[in-house]
Coordinates of C-alpha atoms in Angstrom, one line a residue:
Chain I
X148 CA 46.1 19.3 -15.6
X149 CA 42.0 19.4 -15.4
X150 CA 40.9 18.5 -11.6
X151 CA 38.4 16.2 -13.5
X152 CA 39.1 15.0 -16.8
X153 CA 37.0 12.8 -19.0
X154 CA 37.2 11.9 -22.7
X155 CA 35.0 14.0 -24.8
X156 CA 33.8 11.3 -26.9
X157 CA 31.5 10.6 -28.8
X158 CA 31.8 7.0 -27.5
X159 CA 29.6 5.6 -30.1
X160 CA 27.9 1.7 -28.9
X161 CA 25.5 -0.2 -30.6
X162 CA 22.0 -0.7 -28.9
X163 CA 22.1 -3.7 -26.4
X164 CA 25.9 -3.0 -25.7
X165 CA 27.5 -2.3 -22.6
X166 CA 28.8 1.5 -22.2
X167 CA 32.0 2.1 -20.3
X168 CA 32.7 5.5 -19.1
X169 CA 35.3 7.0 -17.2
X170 CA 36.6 9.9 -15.0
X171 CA 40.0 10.7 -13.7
X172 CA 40.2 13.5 -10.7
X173 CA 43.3 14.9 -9.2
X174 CA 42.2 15.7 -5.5
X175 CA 43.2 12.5 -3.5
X176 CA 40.8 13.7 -0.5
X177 CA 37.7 13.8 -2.4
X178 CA 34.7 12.2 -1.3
X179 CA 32.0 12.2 -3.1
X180 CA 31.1 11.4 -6.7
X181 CA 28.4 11.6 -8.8
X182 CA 27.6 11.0 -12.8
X183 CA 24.6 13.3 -14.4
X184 CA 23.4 12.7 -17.6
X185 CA 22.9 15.9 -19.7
X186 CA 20.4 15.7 -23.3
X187 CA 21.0 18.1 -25.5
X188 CA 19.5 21.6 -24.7
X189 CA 18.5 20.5 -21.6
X190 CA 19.9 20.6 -17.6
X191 CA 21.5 17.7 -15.9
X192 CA 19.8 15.0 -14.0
X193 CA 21.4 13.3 -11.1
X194 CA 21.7 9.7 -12.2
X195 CA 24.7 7.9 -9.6
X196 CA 26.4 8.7 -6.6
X197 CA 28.8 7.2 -5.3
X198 CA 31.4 7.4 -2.2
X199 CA 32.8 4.4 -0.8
X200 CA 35.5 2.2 -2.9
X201 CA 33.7 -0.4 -5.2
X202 CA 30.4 -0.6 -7.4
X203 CA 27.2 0.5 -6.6
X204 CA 24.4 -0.6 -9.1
X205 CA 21.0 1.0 -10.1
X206 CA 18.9 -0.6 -12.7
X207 CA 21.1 -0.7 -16.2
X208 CA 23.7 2.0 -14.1
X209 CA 26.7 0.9 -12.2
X210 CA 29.2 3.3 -11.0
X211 CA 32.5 2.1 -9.7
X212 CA 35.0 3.7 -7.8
X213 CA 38.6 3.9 -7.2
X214 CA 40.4 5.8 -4.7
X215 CA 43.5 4.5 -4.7
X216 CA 43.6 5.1 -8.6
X217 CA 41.8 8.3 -8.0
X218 CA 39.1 7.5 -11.1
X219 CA 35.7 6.7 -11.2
X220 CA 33.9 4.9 -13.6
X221 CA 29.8 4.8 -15.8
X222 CA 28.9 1.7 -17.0
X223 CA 25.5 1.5 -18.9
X224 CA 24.2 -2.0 -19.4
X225 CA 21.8 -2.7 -22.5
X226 CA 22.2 0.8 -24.1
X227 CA 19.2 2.1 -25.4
X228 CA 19.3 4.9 -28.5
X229 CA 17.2 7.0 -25.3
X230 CA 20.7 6.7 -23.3
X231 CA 22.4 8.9 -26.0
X232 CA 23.4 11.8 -24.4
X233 CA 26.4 13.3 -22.4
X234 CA 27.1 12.4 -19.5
X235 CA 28.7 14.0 -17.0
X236 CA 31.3 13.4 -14.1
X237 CA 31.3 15.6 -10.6
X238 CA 33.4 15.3 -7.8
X239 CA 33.0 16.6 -4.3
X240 CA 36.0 17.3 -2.2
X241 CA 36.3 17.3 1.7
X242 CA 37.6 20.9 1.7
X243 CA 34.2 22.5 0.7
X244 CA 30.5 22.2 -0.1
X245 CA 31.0 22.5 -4.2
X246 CA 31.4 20.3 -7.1
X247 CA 33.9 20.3 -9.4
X248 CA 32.7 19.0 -13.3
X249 CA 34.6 17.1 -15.8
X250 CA 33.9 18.2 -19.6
X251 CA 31.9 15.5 -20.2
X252 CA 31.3 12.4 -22.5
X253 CA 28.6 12.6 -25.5
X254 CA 27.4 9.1 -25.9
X255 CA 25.8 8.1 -28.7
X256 CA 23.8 4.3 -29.1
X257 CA 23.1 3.1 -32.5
X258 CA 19.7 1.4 -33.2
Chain F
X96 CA 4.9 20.8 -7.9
X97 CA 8.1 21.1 -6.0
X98 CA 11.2 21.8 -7.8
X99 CA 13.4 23.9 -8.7
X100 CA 12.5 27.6 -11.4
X101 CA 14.5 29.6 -13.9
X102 CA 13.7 32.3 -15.6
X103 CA 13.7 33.6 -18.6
X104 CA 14.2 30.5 -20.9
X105 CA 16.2 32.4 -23.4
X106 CA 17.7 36.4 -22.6
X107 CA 18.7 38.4 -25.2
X108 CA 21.4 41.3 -23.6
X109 CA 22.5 44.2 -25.9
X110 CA 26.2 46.0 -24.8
X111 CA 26.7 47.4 -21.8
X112 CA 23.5 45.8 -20.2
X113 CA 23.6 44.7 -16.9
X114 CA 20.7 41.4 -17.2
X115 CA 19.2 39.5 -14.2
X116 CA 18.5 35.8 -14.0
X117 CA 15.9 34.1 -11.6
X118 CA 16.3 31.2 -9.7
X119 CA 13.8 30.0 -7.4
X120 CA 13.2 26.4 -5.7
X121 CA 10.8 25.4 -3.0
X122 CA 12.4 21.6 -2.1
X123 CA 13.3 23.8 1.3
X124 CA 17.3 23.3 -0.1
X125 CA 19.7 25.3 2.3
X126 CA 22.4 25.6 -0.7
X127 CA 22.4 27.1 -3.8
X128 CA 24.7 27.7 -6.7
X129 CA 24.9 29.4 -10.4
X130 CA 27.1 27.4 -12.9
X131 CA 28.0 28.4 -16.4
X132 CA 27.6 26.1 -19.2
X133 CA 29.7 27.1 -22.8
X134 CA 28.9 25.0 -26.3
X135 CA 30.5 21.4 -25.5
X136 CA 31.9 22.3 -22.7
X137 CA 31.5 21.4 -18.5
X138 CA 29.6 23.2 -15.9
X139 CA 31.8 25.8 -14.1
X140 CA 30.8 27.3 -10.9
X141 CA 30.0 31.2 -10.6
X142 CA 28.5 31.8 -7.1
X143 CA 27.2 29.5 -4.3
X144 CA 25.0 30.0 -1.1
X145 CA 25.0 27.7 1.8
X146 CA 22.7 30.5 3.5
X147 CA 20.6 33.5 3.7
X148 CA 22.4 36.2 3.3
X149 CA 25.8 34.8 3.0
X150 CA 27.7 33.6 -0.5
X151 CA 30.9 32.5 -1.9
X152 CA 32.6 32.9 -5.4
X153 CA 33.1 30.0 -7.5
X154 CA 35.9 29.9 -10.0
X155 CA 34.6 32.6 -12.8
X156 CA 32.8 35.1 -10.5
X157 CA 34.1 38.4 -12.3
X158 CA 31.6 40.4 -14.2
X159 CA 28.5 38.8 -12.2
X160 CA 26.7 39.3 -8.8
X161 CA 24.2 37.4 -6.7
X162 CA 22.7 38.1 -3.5
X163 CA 20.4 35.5 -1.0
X164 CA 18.2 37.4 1.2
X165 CA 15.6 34.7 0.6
X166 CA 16.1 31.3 1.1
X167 CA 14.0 30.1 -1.8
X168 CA 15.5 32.8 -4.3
X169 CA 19.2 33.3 -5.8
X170 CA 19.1 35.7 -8.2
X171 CA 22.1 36.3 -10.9
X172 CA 23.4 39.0 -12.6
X173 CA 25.2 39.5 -15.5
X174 CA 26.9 43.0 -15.7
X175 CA 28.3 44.8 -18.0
X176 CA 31.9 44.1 -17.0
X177 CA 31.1 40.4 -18.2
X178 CA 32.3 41.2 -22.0
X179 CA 31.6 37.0 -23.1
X180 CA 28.3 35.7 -21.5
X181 CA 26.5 34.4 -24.1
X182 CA 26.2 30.9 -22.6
X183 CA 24.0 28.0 -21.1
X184 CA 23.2 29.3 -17.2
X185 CA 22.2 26.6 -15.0
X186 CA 20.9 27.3 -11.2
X187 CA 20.9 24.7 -8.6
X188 CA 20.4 23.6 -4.9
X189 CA 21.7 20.9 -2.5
X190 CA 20.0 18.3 -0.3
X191 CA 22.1 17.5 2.5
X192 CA 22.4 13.5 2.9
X193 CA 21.8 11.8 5.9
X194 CA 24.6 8.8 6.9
X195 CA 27.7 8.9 5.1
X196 CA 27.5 12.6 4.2
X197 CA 26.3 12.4 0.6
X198 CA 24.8 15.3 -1.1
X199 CA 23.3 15.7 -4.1
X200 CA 22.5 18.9 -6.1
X201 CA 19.7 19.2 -8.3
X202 CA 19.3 21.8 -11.7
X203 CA 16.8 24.0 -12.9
X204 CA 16.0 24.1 -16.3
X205 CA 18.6 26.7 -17.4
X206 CA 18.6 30.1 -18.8
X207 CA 20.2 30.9 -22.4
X208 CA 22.2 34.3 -22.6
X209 CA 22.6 35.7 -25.9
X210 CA 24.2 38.8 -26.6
X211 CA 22.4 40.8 -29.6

């Protein structure tokens, strides 16, 4: 079993839609969690973090979190065809200073 | 213009080649950390640096070295003994949060190893 596991995609939404995205991580005393988004060619960019139980919201980004279920969730409000992209799930446990990076999910938003 | 550097953009390595990557970031980071990055595929971790003159291995360390005797520079390696590196190679550094202990890492703009 991957330590963070998310569904490859492509998770194909229609502009104006809502995106749902989620993660799965096996380390129950992880801590910190945090969702980059990754265009094609180029290096992530830090979009979400997130560490306590619930939802945190930024702009058209919520993240929500899980700990009891151990997953963590994207969800992109009003999709735009400039949110197509994949994004990508990281999860920081207590034991160290490093992430560990789920696959990632290629999202794709239709005009 | 603060941020972090990576150079080349694209490296070309021919057989038995050892090749050198450059990171470099002035955001005054204490942490530091090479991933790998293959076609469709997650980041996994190579090397990291909480400090100068101090580094750990990450999960796929064989066939590559670093070394931090500058804060502002990691520097990678790719030797010879690393027989499949063609690959996406992203460098980054961490801000250490303030309350609740979040910390956030930040990429360069990557480096593309292609073996001829």
């Amino acid at each position: 079993q991957k330590e963070v596991e998310q569904n490859s995609g492509p998770l194909s939404v229609p502009e104006g839609a809502i995106a749902s995205l989620n993660c799965t991580y096996s380390d129950r005393v992880s801590q910190s969690f945090f969702w980059y988004r990754q265009y094609s060619g180029k290096s992530p960019e830090l979009i979400m973090s997130i560490y306590s139980n619930g939802d945190k919201e930024d702009g058209r980004f919520t993240a929500q979190l899980n700990k009891a279920s151990q997953y963590v969730s994207l969800l992109i409000r009003d999709s735009q065809p400039s949110d197509s992209a994949t994004y990508l799930c990281a999860v920081k446990s207590a034991a160290g200073n490093k992430l560990t990076f789920g696959g990632g999910t290629r999202v794709l938003v239709k005009p | 213009d603060g941020g972090i550097t990576q150079s080349p953009k694209y490296l070309f390595r021919k057989e038995g080649q050892n090749v050198t990557l450059s990171c470099e970031q002035n955001l005054n980071h204490d942490a530091m950390y090479w991933y790998r990055q293959d076609p469709g595929q997650g980041l996994r971790l190579i090397y990291y640096s909480q400090i100068v003159n101090d580094f750990q291995k990450g999960d796929i360390a064989e066939g590559y070295s670093v070394s931090r005797e500058k804060k502002e520079s990691f520097p990678l390696t790719v030797t010879s003994a690393q027989k499949n590196p063609t690959a996406f190679y992203l460098c980054a550094s961490r801000r250490s949060g303030t309350s609740g202990g979040i910390e956030t890492q930040y990429f360069g703009p990557g480096t593309r190893l292609l073996v001829l």
